[in-house]
Amino acid sequence: MKHLALLLVALASLLISALPSWGQTVKGSGYQIVGHIDSNGNIKDGSYRTIGHIRDDGRIQDGSYRTVGYIRNGRVQDASYRTIGYIRDDGRIQDGSYLTLGYVKDDGKVMDSSYRVLGYASGVPLDYAAVFFFFLE
């Protein structure tokens, strides 16, 4: 009986690890699902179509794996390494001219510069949420 229980636990673990991991759900201002970001940095729209990727090395790619930019030490750059924005540790998001575009709060609430709610990215890393709402086209 003990062996059967261990076998069932092992089988359940194997099945769970084989399931796709969609990560965190990103919601719009009306709580509708607008996207998903998984732990591998894959960004999907509300229908699970891949629209981008954020790689461990900070490279930002579109859905076709073309590099469209970079995130490095809070600086967002385009594919030609020109700075187009900043992601501050306090959640403030700025454009390349240091104008505030919006905010990503600790609870995942994303707001524009006038504090209007754009959406919710609870559990999503700050950099990923900023790219999704402010820099991904």
Short mmCIF file of C-alpha atoms in Angstrom, two decimals:
data_model
loop_
_atom_site.label_atom_id
_atom_site.label_comp_id
_atom_site.label_asym_id
_atom_site.label_seq_id
_atom_site.Cartn_x
_atom_site.Cartn_y
_atom_site.Cartn_z
CA MET A 1 0.00 0.00 0.00
CA LYS A 2 2.86 2.37 0.85
CA HIS A 3 4.43 1.72 -2.56
CA LEU A 4 1.14 2.47 -4.30
CA ALA A 5 0.87 5.80 -2.48
CA LEU A 6 4.44 6.72 -3.46
CA LEU A 7 3.74 5.71 -7.05
CA LEU A 8 0.61 7.87 -7.14
CA VAL A 9 2.49 10.87 -5.72
CA ALA A 10 5.27 10.41 -8.28
CA LEU A 11 2.75 10.08 -11.11
CA ALA A 12 0.84 13.17 -9.98
CA SER A 13 4.09 15.15 -9.81
CA LEU A 14 5.01 14.03 -13.31
CA LEU A 15 1.60 15.01 -14.70
CA ILE A 16 1.66 18.41 -13.02
CA SER A 17 5.16 19.16 -14.34
CA ALA A 18 4.04 18.24 -17.87
CA LEU A 19 1.16 20.72 -17.83
CA PRO A 20 1.78 24.03 -19.60
CA SER A 21 2.71 26.86 -17.26
CA TRP A 22 1.05 30.11 -18.32
CA GLY A 23 2.36 32.03 -15.33
CA GLN A 24 0.55 35.14 -14.27
CA THR A 25 -2.55 36.61 -15.83
CA VAL A 26 -2.52 40.26 -16.85
CA LYS A 27 -5.86 42.03 -16.64
CA GLY A 28 -7.16 45.25 -18.11
CA SER A 29 -8.80 48.06 -16.16
CA GLY A 30 -12.14 46.23 -16.21
CA TYR A 31 -10.50 43.02 -14.91
CA GLN A 32 -10.78 41.35 -18.33
CA ILE A 33 -7.88 39.06 -19.23
CA VAL A 34 -5.60 40.85 -21.68
CA GLY A 35 -2.54 38.64 -21.44
CA HIS A 36 -0.37 36.11 -19.73
CA ILE A 37 3.30 36.18 -18.79
CA ASP A 38 4.99 32.94 -17.85
CA SER A 39 8.10 32.40 -15.77
CA ASN A 40 10.18 31.98 -18.94
CA GLY A 41 9.32 35.53 -20.03
CA ASN A 42 6.92 34.48 -22.77
CA ILE A 43 4.21 37.09 -23.25
CA LYS A 44 0.86 35.97 -24.62
CA ASP A 45 -2.30 37.85 -25.43
CA GLY A 46 -5.68 36.99 -23.92
CA SER A 47 -6.09 34.14 -26.43
CA TYR A 48 -2.69 32.64 -25.55
CA ARG A 49 -1.07 33.75 -28.83
CA THR A 50 2.59 34.62 -28.28
CA ILE A 51 3.16 38.34 -28.77
CA GLY A 52 6.61 38.67 -27.25
CA HIS A 53 9.40 37.40 -25.07
CA ILE A 54 11.64 38.82 -22.39
CA ARG A 55 14.84 36.81 -22.17
CA ASP A 56 17.06 36.29 -19.13
CA ASP A 57 19.74 38.45 -20.76
CA GLY A 58 17.28 41.38 -20.92
CA ARG A 59 16.53 41.04 -24.62
CA ILE A 60 12.94 41.89 -25.61
CA GLN A 61 11.63 40.05 -28.66
CA ASP A 62 8.41 40.27 -30.61
CA GLY A 63 6.28 37.21 -31.36
CA SER A 64 8.54 36.30 -34.31
CA TYR A 65 11.65 36.29 -32.07
CA ARG A 66 13.01 39.52 -33.60
CA THR A 67 14.88 41.57 -31.03
CA VAL A 68 12.99 44.84 -30.53
CA GLY A 69 14.77 46.07 -27.43
CA TYR A 70 16.56 45.47 -24.19
CA ILE A 71 16.07 45.97 -20.46
CA ARG A 72 19.31 46.63 -18.60
CA ASN A 73 19.58 47.95 -15.05
CA GLY A 74 16.22 49.73 -15.23
CA ARG A 75 16.93 51.21 -18.67
CA VAL A 76 14.73 50.25 -21.63
CA GLN A 77 16.45 50.42 -25.00
CA ASP A 78 15.27 49.88 -28.56
CA ALA A 79 16.94 47.38 -30.92
CA SER A 80 19.61 49.98 -31.75
CA TYR A 81 20.45 50.45 -28.05
CA ARG A 82 18.88 53.93 -27.88
CA THR A 83 17.30 54.57 -24.48
CA ILE A 84 13.53 54.83 -24.80
CA GLY A 85 12.59 54.58 -21.15
CA TYR A 86 13.35 53.84 -17.55
CA ILE A 87 11.85 51.47 -15.00
CA ARG A 88 12.47 52.86 -11.53
CA ASP A 89 12.69 50.71 -8.41
CA ASP A 90 9.71 52.58 -6.93
CA GLY A 91 7.54 51.46 -9.89
CA ARG A 92 7.63 54.76 -11.79
CA ILE A 93 7.90 54.27 -15.55
CA GLN A 94 9.49 57.05 -17.59
CA ASP A 95 10.12 57.67 -21.26
CA GLY A 96 13.56 58.48 -22.69
CA SER A 97 13.12 62.16 -21.76
CA TYR A 98 12.36 61.28 -18.11
CA LEU A 99 8.65 62.13 -18.45
CA THR A 100 6.53 59.87 -16.29
CA LEU A 101 4.41 57.47 -18.35
CA GLY A 102 2.87 55.69 -15.40
CA TYR A 103 3.33 53.51 -12.37
CA VAL A 104 3.38 49.84 -11.46
CA LYS A 105 2.45 49.47 -7.79
CA ASP A 106 3.65 46.70 -5.48
CA ASP A 107 0.20 45.09 -5.58
CA GLY A 108 0.37 44.87 -9.40
CA LYS A 109 -1.93 47.79 -10.15
CA VAL A 110 -0.74 49.61 -13.29
CA MET A 111 -1.66 53.27 -13.71
CA ASP A 112 -0.95 55.98 -16.26
CA SER A 113 0.68 59.29 -15.31
CA SER A 114 -2.72 60.67 -14.25
CA TYR A 115 -3.23 57.68 -11.93
CA ARG A 116 -5.97 56.16 -14.10
CA VAL A 117 -5.91 52.37 -13.81
CA LEU A 118 -4.66 50.68 -16.98
CA GLY A 119 -4.73 47.19 -15.58
CA TYR A 120 -3.46 44.66 -13.10
CA ALA A 121 -0.34 42.49 -13.19
CA SER A 122 -0.29 40.93 -9.74
CA GLY A 123 2.65 38.57 -9.26
CA VAL A 124 4.35 39.77 -12.45
CA PRO A 125 7.89 41.18 -12.06
CA LEU A 126 8.05 44.97 -12.35
CA ASP A 127 10.15 44.89 -15.55
CA TYR A 128 7.76 42.49 -17.28
CA ALA A 129 4.65 44.49 -16.30
CA ALA A 130 6.28 47.74 -17.49
CA VAL A 131 7.21 46.21 -20.84
CA PHE A 132 3.73 44.74 -21.29
CA PHE A 133 1.83 47.97 -20.55
CA PHE A 134 4.23 50.70 -21.68
CA PHE A 135 6.83 49.44 -24.14
CA LEU A 136 5.55 46.40 -26.06
CA GLU A 137 3.88 47.40 -29.31
#
